[in-house]
Coordinates of N, CA and C in Angstrom, one line a residue:
M169 N 136.7 -14.9 270.6 CA 136.8 -15.2 272.3 C 137.7 -14.0 272.8
T170 N 136.8 -13.4 273.6 CA 137.5 -12.5 274.4 C 137.8 -12.4 275.7
S171 N 138.2 -14.1 276.3 CA 138.4 -14.1 277.6 C 139.5 -13.1 278.2
T172 N 139.6 -12.7 279.4 CA 140.6 -11.4 279.9 C 141.6 -12.5 280.9
A173 N 142.6 -11.9 280.6 CA 143.8 -13.0 281.9 C 143.7 -12.3 283.3
E174 N 144.3 -12.9 284.2 CA 144.1 -12.7 285.5 C 144.9 -11.1 285.5
Q175 N 145.7 -11.1 285.1 CA 146.7 -9.5 285.0 C 146.0 -8.4 284.2
G176 N 144.9 -8.7 283.8 CA 143.9 -7.7 283.2 C 144.3 -7.4 281.5
Y177 N 144.9 -8.5 281.0 CA 145.3 -8.6 279.8 C 144.0 -9.5 279.1
A178 N 143.6 -9.1 278.0 CA 142.7 -10.1 276.7 C 143.5 -10.4 275.6
Y179 N 142.9 -11.6 274.9 CA 143.6 -11.8 273.5 C 143.5 -10.6 272.8
G180 N 143.0 -9.6 272.8 CA 142.9 -8.2 272.2 C 144.2 -7.5 272.3
D181 N 145.2 -7.6 273.4 CA 146.2 -6.7 273.9 C 147.3 -7.5 273.1
L182 N 147.3 -8.7 272.7 CA 148.5 -9.4 272.2 C 149.2 -8.8 271.5
P183 N 148.6 -7.8 270.3 CA 149.4 -7.3 268.8 C 150.2 -6.6 269.7
R184 N 149.5 -5.8 270.5 CA 150.2 -4.4 271.3 C 151.7 -4.9 271.9
L185 N 151.3 -6.1 272.6 CA 152.4 -6.5 273.4 C 153.6 -6.9 272.5
M186 N 153.0 -7.8 271.7 CA 154.0 -8.2 270.7 C 155.0 -6.9 269.9
G187 N 153.7 -5.7 269.9 CA 154.6 -4.8 269.1 C 155.5 -3.7 269.9
L188 N 155.7 -4.1 271.2 CA 157.1 -3.9 272.1 C 158.2 -4.5 271.6
M189 N 158.2 -5.5 271.3 CA 159.5 -6.2 270.8 C 159.6 -5.8 269.4
T190 N 160.9 -5.3 269.3 CA 161.3 -4.9 267.7 C 162.5 -5.3 267.5
G191 N 163.6 -4.8 266.7 CA 164.7 -5.3 266.3 C 164.7 -6.3 264.8
D192 N 166.0 -6.8 264.7 CA 166.2 -7.8 263.5 C 165.7 -9.3 264.2
E193 N 165.8 -10.3 263.1 CA 165.5 -11.7 263.1 C 164.2 -12.2 264.3
K194 N 163.1 -11.0 264.0 CA 162.3 -11.6 265.0 C 161.1 -12.8 264.4
H195 N 161.6 -13.2 263.2 CA 160.9 -14.5 262.5 C 159.3 -14.1 262.5
G196 N 158.8 -13.0 262.1 CA 157.3 -12.7 262.6 C 156.6 -13.7 262.4
P197 N 156.6 -14.3 260.8 CA 155.5 -15.2 260.9 C 155.6 -16.4 261.4
A198 N 156.6 -16.8 262.2 CA 156.5 -17.9 262.8 C 156.0 -17.7 264.3
A199 N 156.1 -16.5 264.9 CA 155.6 -15.8 265.9 C 153.7 -15.9 265.9
T200 N 153.7 -15.3 264.9 CA 151.9 -14.8 264.7 C 151.3 -16.5 264.4
S201 N 151.9 -17.3 263.8 CA 151.2 -18.6 263.6 C 150.9 -19.1 264.7
T202 N 151.7 -18.7 266.1 CA 151.5 -19.8 267.3 C 150.5 -19.0 268.1
L203 N 150.0 -17.9 267.7 CA 149.7 -16.9 268.8 C 148.0 -17.2 269.3
D204 N 147.2 -18.1 268.5 CA 146.1 -18.2 268.7 C 146.0 -19.4 269.8
A205 N 146.6 -20.6 269.2 CA 147.0 -21.6 269.9 C 147.4 -21.6 271.2
L206 N 148.4 -20.7 271.3 CA 149.1 -20.3 272.4 C 148.1 -19.7 273.7
W207 N 147.4 -18.9 273.1 CA 146.5 -18.2 274.1 C 145.3 -18.9 274.6
V208 N 145.1 -19.9 273.9 CA 143.9 -20.7 274.3 C 144.1 -21.7 275.5
L209 N 145.5 -22.1 274.9 CA 146.4 -22.9 275.8 C 146.5 -22.3 277.6
Y210 N 147.4 -21.1 277.4 CA 147.4 -20.4 278.7 C 146.0 -19.8 279.3
D211 N 144.9 -19.5 278.4 CA 143.8 -18.7 278.8 C 143.0 -19.7 279.9
R212 N 143.1 -21.1 279.1 CA 141.7 -21.4 279.0 C 142.1 -23.6 279.3
V213 N 143.4 -23.7 279.3 CA 143.4 -25.4 279.4 C 144.9 -25.9 280.2
L214 N 145.8 -24.8 280.1 CA 147.1 -25.6 280.9 C 146.6 -25.4 282.5
R215 N 146.9 -26.2 283.8 CA 146.8 -26.0 285.0 C 148.3 -25.6 285.5
V216 N 148.8 -24.3 284.9 CA 149.9 -23.5 285.3 C 150.0 -22.1 285.5
G217 N 150.6 -21.8 286.4 CA 150.4 -20.0 286.6 C 151.6 -19.4 287.3
P218 N 151.7 -18.2 287.2 CA 153.0 -17.5 288.1 C 153.1 -18.4 289.4
E219 N 152.2 -18.5 290.2 CA 152.3 -19.1 291.4 C 152.5 -20.4 292.0
R220 N 152.5 -21.2 290.7 CA 152.9 -22.8 290.6 C 153.9 -23.1 290.0
M221 N 155.1 -22.3 289.7 CA 155.7 -23.0 288.4 C 156.9 -24.2 288.8
D222 N 156.8 -24.2 290.2 CA 157.2 -25.0 290.6 C 156.6 -26.4 291.1
D223 N 155.4 -26.1 291.1 CA 154.6 -27.3 291.6 C 154.6 -28.5 291.0
P224 N 154.9 -29.9 291.3 CA 154.7 -31.0 290.9 C 153.4 -31.2 289.9
E225 N 152.4 -31.0 290.3 CA 151.3 -31.4 289.8 C 151.0 -30.4 288.7
R226 N 151.9 -29.4 288.4 CA 151.5 -28.6 287.2 C 151.4 -29.3 286.2
D227 N 150.6 -28.5 284.8 CA 150.9 -29.0 283.4 C 152.3 -28.5 283.1
R228 N 152.8 -29.1 282.3 CA 154.1 -28.6 281.6 C 153.7 -28.4 280.0
F229 N 154.2 -27.3 279.6 CA 154.4 -26.8 278.4 C 155.7 -26.3 277.5
L230 N 155.9 -27.1 276.5 CA 157.2 -27.1 275.7 C 157.3 -26.3 274.6
L231 N 157.8 -25.2 274.5 CA 157.8 -24.9 273.4 C 159.0 -25.4 272.1
S232 N 158.8 -26.1 271.3 CA 159.6 -26.7 270.6 C 159.9 -25.9 269.4
K233 N 158.9 -25.4 268.9 CA 158.5 -24.2 267.6 C 159.7 -22.8 268.3
G234 N 160.7 -22.9 268.8 CA 161.1 -21.8 269.6 C 161.9 -20.8 268.9
H235 N 161.9 -20.5 267.5 CA 162.3 -19.7 266.6 C 161.3 -18.6 266.7
G236 N 161.2 -17.4 266.6 CA 160.4 -16.1 266.7 C 159.2 -16.2 267.8
P237 N 159.7 -16.0 269.0 CA 159.0 -16.6 270.4 C 157.8 -15.4 270.8
M238 N 158.3 -14.3 270.0 CA 157.4 -13.2 270.3 C 156.0 -13.5 270.8
A239 N 155.3 -14.4 270.2 CA 153.8 -14.6 270.7 C 154.0 -15.3 272.1
Y240 N 155.0 -16.0 272.0 CA 154.9 -16.8 273.3 C 155.6 -15.7 274.7
Y241 N 156.2 -15.0 274.3 CA 156.7 -14.0 275.3 C 155.4 -12.9 275.5
A242 N 154.7 -12.8 274.8 CA 153.5 -11.9 274.6 C 152.3 -12.3 275.8
V243 N 152.1 -13.8 275.5 CA 151.5 -14.7 276.4 C 151.7 -14.7 277.5
L244 N 153.2 -15.1 278.1 CA 153.6 -15.2 279.3 C 153.7 -14.0 279.7
A245 N 153.8 -13.0 278.9 CA 153.4 -11.5 280.1 C 152.2 -11.4 280.3
A246 N 151.4 -11.4 279.6 CA 149.7 -11.2 279.4 C 149.3 -12.0 280.7
R247 N 150.5 -13.3 281.1 CA 149.5 -14.1 281.9 C 150.3 -13.9 283.4
G248 N 151.4 -12.8 283.4 CA 151.7 -12.5 284.8 C 153.0 -13.4 285.0
F249 N 153.6 -14.2 283.9 CA 155.0 -14.9 284.3 C 155.8 -13.9 284.3
L250 N 156.0 -12.9 283.5 CA 156.8 -12.0 283.2 C 156.6 -10.7 283.1
P251 N 157.4 -10.0 283.3 CA 157.1 -8.4 283.5 C 157.0 -7.9 282.1
V252 N 155.8 -6.8 281.7 CA 155.8 -6.4 280.3 C 156.8 -5.7 280.0
A253 N 157.5 -4.8 280.9 CA 158.6 -4.0 281.1 C 159.6 -4.8 280.1
W254 N 159.6 -5.9 280.4 CA 160.8 -6.6 279.6 C 161.1 -6.7 278.4
L255 N 159.6 -7.0 277.7 CA 159.1 -7.0 276.4 C 160.1 -5.9 275.0
P256 N 160.2 -4.7 275.5 CA 160.8 -3.7 274.4 C 162.4 -4.2 274.4
G257 N 163.2 -4.9 275.4 CA 164.0 -5.2 275.4 C 164.6 -6.5 274.6
F258 N 163.5 -7.4 274.0 CA 163.6 -8.6 273.5 C 165.0 -8.6 272.7
G259 N 165.4 -9.9 272.6 CA 166.9 -9.9 271.7 C 168.0 -9.0 271.9
S260 N 167.9 -8.3 272.8 CA 169.4 -7.3 273.0 C 170.3 -8.0 273.9
Y261 N 171.5 -7.5 274.1 CA 172.5 -8.3 274.7 C 172.0 -8.8 275.9
D262 N 171.8 -7.7 276.8 CA 171.3 -7.8 278.4 C 169.8 -8.3 278.7
S263 N 169.2 -8.9 277.8 CA 167.7 -9.3 278.0 C 167.6 -10.5 278.4
P264 N 166.4 -11.1 279.2 CA 166.4 -12.5 279.1 C 165.6 -13.1 278.4
L265 N 165.3 -12.2 277.4 CA 164.3 -12.7 276.4 C 165.1 -13.0 275.4
G266 N 165.4 -13.9 274.8 CA 166.5 -14.1 273.7 C 165.6 -14.6 272.3
H267 N 166.1 -14.7 271.5 CA 165.4 -15.1 269.9 C 165.0 -16.6 270.1
H268 N 165.7 -17.3 271.1 CA 165.0 -18.8 271.4 C 165.1 -18.8 272.7
P269 N 163.9 -19.2 273.8 CA 163.7 -19.0 274.9 C 164.9 -19.8 275.6
D270 N 165.0 -19.4 276.7 CA 166.1 -20.3 277.7 C 165.4 -20.5 278.9
R271 N 165.3 -21.5 279.3 CA 164.3 -22.0 280.3 C 165.4 -21.4 281.8
L272 N 166.5 -21.1 281.8 CA 166.8 -20.1 283.2 C 166.9 -19.0 283.1
L273 N 166.5 -18.3 281.9 CA 166.5 -16.9 281.8 C 164.6 -16.5 282.0
V274 N 163.8 -17.5 281.3 CA 162.5 -17.1 281.2 C 161.6 -17.7 281.9
P275 N 161.0 -17.0 283.3 CA 159.9 -17.5 284.0 C 159.0 -18.4 283.1
G276 N 158.7 -19.4 283.8 CA 157.6 -20.4 283.0 C 158.0 -21.2 282.0
A277 N 159.2 -21.0 281.7 CA 159.4 -21.9 280.1 C 160.2 -23.0 280.9
E278 N 159.7 -24.2 280.3 CA 160.1 -25.6 280.7 C 161.5 -26.1 280.1
I279 N 161.5 -25.7 278.4 CA 163.0 -25.8 278.4 C 163.4 -24.9 277.6
G280 N 164.9 -25.1 277.2 CA 165.2 -24.0 276.0 C 165.4 -24.5 274.8
S281 N 165.1 -23.7 273.7 CA 164.8 -24.5 272.7 C 165.5 -23.6 271.7
G282 N 166.1 -24.7 270.8 CA 166.8 -24.0 269.7 C 166.8 -24.5 268.3
S283 N 167.7 -25.8 267.9 CA 167.5 -26.5 266.6 C 166.2 -27.1 267.1
L284 N 165.7 -27.0 265.9 CA 164.5 -27.9 265.9 C 164.4 -29.3 266.0
G285 N 163.3 -29.8 266.6 CA 163.0 -31.4 266.5 C 163.2 -32.1 267.7
H286 N 163.5 -31.0 268.9 CA 163.7 -31.7 270.0 C 162.5 -31.7 270.7
G287 N 161.8 -31.1 270.4 CA 161.0 -30.8 272.0 C 159.8 -32.0 272.1
L288 N 159.5 -32.5 271.1 CA 158.4 -33.8 271.2 C 159.3 -35.0 271.9
P289 N 160.6 -35.2 271.3 CA 161.3 -36.4 272.1 C 161.4 -35.8 273.6
I290 N 161.6 -34.7 274.0 CA 161.7 -34.3 275.2 C 160.7 -34.5 276.0
A291 N 159.2 -34.1 275.3 CA 158.1 -34.3 276.0 C 157.5 -35.4 276.3
V292 N 158.2 -36.6 275.5 CA 157.7 -38.2 275.6 C 158.7 -38.6 276.7
G293 N 159.9 -38.1 276.9 CA 160.7 -38.5 278.4 C 160.1 -37.9 279.5
M294 N 159.8 -36.7 279.1 CA 159.0 -35.8 280.3 C 157.6 -36.7 281.1
A295 N 156.7 -37.1 280.0 CA 155.5 -37.8 280.3 C 156.2 -39.2 280.8
L296 N 156.9 -39.9 280.3 CA 157.4 -41.1 281.0 C 157.8 -41.0 282.3
G297 N 158.7 -40.0 282.9 CA 159.4 -39.5 284.1 C 158.3 -39.0 284.8
L298 N 156.9 -38.2 284.6 CA 155.9 -38.2 285.2 C 155.1 -39.6 285.6
R299 N 155.1 -40.5 284.8 CA 154.5 -41.6 285.1 C 155.4 -42.7 285.9
A300 N 156.8 -42.6 285.7 CA 157.3 -43.3 286.9 C 157.6 -43.0 288.2
Q301 N 157.2 -41.4 288.4 CA 156.8 -40.9 289.5 C 155.5 -41.3 290.2
G302 N 154.7 -41.7 289.6 CA 153.5 -42.0 289.8 C 152.6 -40.5 290.0
L303 N 153.1 -39.4 289.1 CA 152.5 -38.5 288.9 C 151.4 -38.5 287.9
D304 N 150.3 -38.6 288.3 CA 149.1 -39.1 287.4 C 148.5 -37.7 286.7
E305 N 148.3 -36.9 287.1 CA 147.4 -35.6 287.0 C 148.2 -34.8 285.6
P306 N 149.4 -34.3 285.9 CA 150.2 -33.4 285.3 C 150.1 -33.7 283.6
R307 N 149.6 -33.0 282.8 CA 149.7 -32.8 281.6 C 150.9 -32.5 281.2
V308 N 151.2 -33.2 279.7 CA 152.8 -32.6 278.8 C 152.1 -32.2 277.7
W309 N 152.2 -30.8 277.5 CA 152.2 -30.2 276.2 C 153.3 -29.7 275.0
V310 N 153.1 -30.2 274.4 CA 154.7 -29.5 273.3 C 153.5 -29.1 271.7
L311 N 154.2 -28.0 271.4 CA 153.8 -27.2 270.3 C 154.9 -27.3 269.5
T312 N 154.9 -27.9 268.3 CA 155.9 -27.7 267.1 C 155.3 -27.5 266.1
G313 N 156.1 -27.0 265.0 CA 155.8 -26.6 263.3 C 155.6 -27.8 262.6
D314 N 155.2 -27.4 261.4 CA 154.8 -28.7 260.7 C 155.9 -28.8 259.9
A315 N 156.9 -28.1 259.9 CA 158.2 -28.5 259.2 C 159.3 -29.1 260.2
E316 N 159.1 -29.1 261.4 CA 159.8 -29.6 262.7 C 159.7 -31.6 262.2
L317 N 158.5 -31.5 261.5 CA 158.0 -33.0 261.5 C 159.2 -33.6 260.6
D318 N 159.9 -32.8 259.8 CA 160.9 -33.8 259.0 C 162.0 -34.0 259.8
E319 N 162.1 -33.8 261.1 CA 163.4 -34.2 261.5 C 163.1 -35.6 261.9
G320 N 164.1 -36.4 262.0 CA 164.1 -38.1 262.3 C 163.9 -38.0 264.0
S321 N 164.2 -37.1 264.7 CA 163.9 -37.6 266.0 C 162.3 -37.6 266.4
N322 N 161.9 -36.7 265.3 CA 160.4 -36.9 266.0 C 159.5 -37.8 265.0
H323 N 160.1 -38.6 263.9 CA 159.6 -40.0 263.5 C 159.6 -40.8 264.6
E324 N 160.8 -40.8 265.5 CA 160.6 -41.9 266.7 C 160.1 -41.5 267.5
A325 N 159.5 -40.4 268.0 CA 158.6 -39.9 268.9 C 157.7 -40.2 269.0
I326 N 157.0 -40.0 267.7 CA 155.8 -40.1 267.3 C 155.5 -41.7 267.3
A327 N 156.3 -42.5 266.9 CA 156.4 -44.3 266.6 C 156.4 -44.7 268.1
Y328 N 156.9 -44.3 269.0 CA 157.2 -44.8 270.3 C 155.9 -44.3 271.4
A329 N 155.4 -42.9 271.3 CA 154.7 -42.4 272.0 C 153.4 -43.0 272.2
G330 N 152.7 -43.6 271.0 CA 151.3 -44.2 270.9 C 151.5 -45.8 271.4
P331 N 152.1 -46.5 270.7 CA 152.4 -47.9 271.6 C 152.6 -47.9 273.3
A332 N 153.3 -46.6 273.5 CA 153.6 -46.6 275.0 C 152.4 -46.3 275.9
G333 N 151.0 -45.8 275.1 CA 150.1 -45.1 275.9 C 150.2 -43.7 276.4
L334 N 151.1 -43.1 276.2 CA 151.2 -42.0 276.7 C 150.3 -40.8 277.2
E335 N 149.1 -41.1 277.4 CA 147.7 -40.6 277.1 C 148.0 -39.3 277.8
R336 N 149.0 -38.6 278.9 CA 149.1 -37.3 279.3 C 149.8 -36.5 278.2
L337 N 150.2 -37.1 277.5 CA 151.1 -36.1 276.1 C 150.1 -35.8 275.1
H338 N 150.1 -34.4 274.9 CA 149.4 -33.8 273.8 C 150.6 -33.0 272.8
T339 N 150.4 -32.9 271.8 CA 151.3 -32.5 270.4 C 150.3 -31.5 269.9
V340 N 150.7 -29.9 269.9 CA 150.0 -29.1 269.0 C 150.9 -28.9 267.9
V341 N 150.4 -29.1 266.5 CA 151.3 -28.9 265.5 C 150.7 -27.6 264.7
I342 N 151.6 -26.8 264.6 CA 151.2 -25.3 263.8 C 151.6 -25.4 262.1
D343 N 150.7 -25.5 261.8 CA 150.6 -26.3 260.2 C 150.6 -24.5 259.5
N344 N 151.5 -24.2 258.9 CA 151.8 -23.2 258.1 C 152.3 -23.2 256.8
S345 N 152.1 -24.6 256.5 CA 152.7 -25.2 254.9 C 154.2 -24.9 254.8
S346 N 155.0 -25.2 255.6 CA 156.3 -24.7 255.7 C 157.3 -26.3 255.4
A347 N 156.5 -27.3 255.8 CA 157.2 -28.5 255.4 C 157.5 -29.1 254.5
S348 N 158.6 -29.5 254.0 CA 159.4 -29.8 252.8 C 159.0 -30.7 252.4
H349 N 158.3 -32.0 253.2 CA 157.8 -33.4 252.4 C 156.5 -33.3 252.7
A350 N 155.6 -33.7 251.6 CA 154.2 -33.8 251.6 C 154.1 -35.3 252.5
R351 N 153.0 -35.3 253.0 CA 152.5 -36.8 254.1 C 151.5 -37.1 253.1
P352 N 151.2 -38.2 252.9 CA 149.7 -39.0 252.3 C 149.1 -39.0 253.5
G353 N 147.7 -38.3 253.2 CA 146.7 -38.0 253.9 C 146.8 -37.3 254.8
G354 N 147.8 -36.3 254.9 CA 148.0 -35.2 255.8 C 148.7 -35.4 257.1
I355 N 148.9 -34.5 257.6 CA 149.8 -34.4 259.1 C 149.3 -35.1 260.1
A356 N 147.6 -35.4 260.5 CA 147.1 -36.0 261.2 C 147.1 -37.6 261.0
A357 N 147.0 -38.1 259.8 CA 147.0 -39.3 259.5 C 148.8 -40.0 259.7
R358 N 149.5 -39.2 260.0 CA 150.6 -39.9 260.3 C 150.7 -40.5 261.8
F359 N 150.1 -39.4 262.8 CA 149.9 -39.6 263.9 C 148.8 -40.9 264.4
V360 N 148.0 -40.7 263.6 CA 147.2 -41.8 263.7 C 147.3 -43.2 263.5
A361 N 148.6 -43.3 262.4 CA 149.0 -44.8 261.9 C 150.2 -45.2 263.3
A362 N 150.3 -44.0 264.2 CA 151.1 -44.7 265.2 C 150.7 -44.9 266.2
G363 N 149.2 -44.8 266.5 CA 148.2 -45.0 267.5 C 148.0 -43.8 268.4
W364 N 148.0 -42.7 267.9 CA 147.7 -41.2 268.7 C 146.1 -41.2 268.3
S365 N 145.5 -40.3 269.3 CA 144.1 -39.6 269.0 C 144.5 -38.3 268.2
A366 N 143.9 -38.1 267.1 CA 144.3 -36.9 266.3 C 143.2 -36.2 265.7
T367 N 143.3 -34.9 265.4 CA 142.1 -34.2 264.6 C 143.0 -33.1 264.2
T368 N 142.4 -32.3 263.5 CA 142.7 -31.1 262.7 C 141.8 -30.1 262.4
V369 N 142.2 -28.8 263.0 CA 141.3 -27.8 263.0 C 141.7 -26.4 262.7
D370 N 140.9 -25.2 262.6 CA 141.0 -24.3 262.1 C 142.3 -23.5 263.3
G371 N 143.5 -23.4 263.1 CA 144.3 -22.7 264.0 C 143.8 -21.3 264.3
R372 N 142.8 -20.2 264.4 CA 142.5 -19.4 264.7 C 141.3 -19.4 265.1
D373 N 140.5 -20.2 265.1 CA 139.4 -20.6 265.5 C 139.5 -21.0 267.2
H374 N 139.4 -20.2 268.2 CA 139.5 -20.2 269.6 C 138.5 -21.3 270.0
E375 N 137.5 -21.5 269.7 CA 136.6 -22.5 270.0 C 136.7 -24.0 269.7
A376 N 137.2 -23.8 268.5 CA 137.7 -25.2 268.0 C 138.9 -25.7 268.5
L377 N 139.6 -24.7 268.5 CA 141.0 -25.2 269.5 C 140.8 -25.6 270.7
Y378 N 139.7 -25.0 271.5 CA 139.7 -25.6 272.7 C 138.6 -26.9 272.7
D379 N 138.1 -27.2 272.1 CA 137.5 -28.6 272.0 C 138.2 -29.5 271.6
A380 N 139.2 -28.9 270.7 CA 140.0 -30.1 270.4 C 140.9 -30.4 271.6
F381 N 141.3 -29.6 272.2 CA 142.3 -29.6 273.2 C 142.0 -30.5 274.4
T382 N 140.6 -30.1 274.5 CA 140.0 -30.7 275.7 C 139.3 -31.8 275.3
A383 N 139.3 -32.7 274.2 CA 138.7 -34.0 274.0 C 139.3 -35.0 274.8
P384 N 138.3 -35.8 274.9 CA 139.0 -37.1 275.6 C 139.6 -38.2 274.9
H385 N 141.0 -39.0 275.3 CA 141.2 -39.7 274.3 C 142.1 -40.7 275.2
P386 N 141.2 -41.6 276.0 CA 142.0 -42.5 277.0 C 142.9 -43.7 276.2
G387 N 144.0 -43.8 277.2 CA 144.8 -44.7 276.6 C 145.7 -44.3 275.8
R388 N 145.9 -43.3 274.9 CA 146.6 -42.5 273.7 C 147.2 -41.1 273.8
P389 N 147.8 -40.9 273.1 CA 148.4 -39.7 273.3 C 147.6 -39.0 272.2
R390 N 147.6 -37.7 272.3 CA 146.5 -36.6 271.7 C 147.3 -35.8 270.9
V391 N 147.3 -35.7 269.5 CA 147.8 -34.3 268.9 C 146.5 -33.5 267.8
V392 N 146.9 -32.2 268.2 CA 146.0 -31.5 267.5 C 147.0 -30.3 266.1
V393 N 146.3 -30.8 265.0 CA 146.9 -30.1 264.0 C 146.2 -28.8 263.5
A394 N 147.2 -27.4 264.0 CA 146.3 -26.3 263.8 C 146.6 -25.6 262.5
Q395 N 145.8 -25.4 261.5 CA 146.0 -25.0 260.4 C 146.1 -23.4 260.5
V396 N 146.7 -22.6 259.8 CA 146.9 -21.2 259.8 C 147.3 -21.1 258.5
E397 N 147.2 -19.7 258.1 CA 147.6 -19.3 256.5 C 149.0 -19.7 256.3
P398 N 149.2 -20.2 254.7 CA 150.6 -20.5 254.6 C 151.5 -19.3 255.0
K399 N 152.6 -19.6 255.0 CA 153.8 -18.6 255.5 C 154.2 -17.5 254.9
N400 N 154.3 -18.2 253.8 CA 154.5 -17.4 252.5 C 153.5 -16.8 251.5
A401 N 152.3 -16.8 252.3 CA 151.2 -16.1 251.6 C 151.1 -14.8 251.6

């Protein structure tokens, strides 16, 4: 898939954009594991752009897997949310691009992410808030890692969202075999048991990701488990 972003950057430019970010504590594998899912979302799925970051009808994207945000920053730069010139300063004292995104500093960031396990519960609350306001069009997307699902806060969020029928809620789980605890039947089965619509796809296959992201799931929240190469392979 070689779709080109409005600002002239294509998927093939992302490695170069990521290469502009140097320094210690980059969490490279955590960043590269998310690259394809992020690109497909921002290039083909999410109804949001630099011109409508404050639009109440926009889709909301929450990066819960906030460590190693280089891919996120590269995609935001490619889509015009932030200047490419910011990328070389990644992680420096006076840069807005920290080792975890800060929603007050990073244009387009909906949440500040630090300790793992918060994104999905926040997304549940956001979906409920939009429903309470009568905003039926915006979708809430959250990207988590497989190891994050070990956190108890996610157990509660998964268990609540299905029976609540939060069909505007979408979760992308990047599965790079980092979780400490095995789950009978796999990650998707855990969500299905809680009433979610779920599928598992190749996290590097753009067409498979797009089809999974856009599949209908009336009355239920949706999870897409994107399998990528193991973290320590």
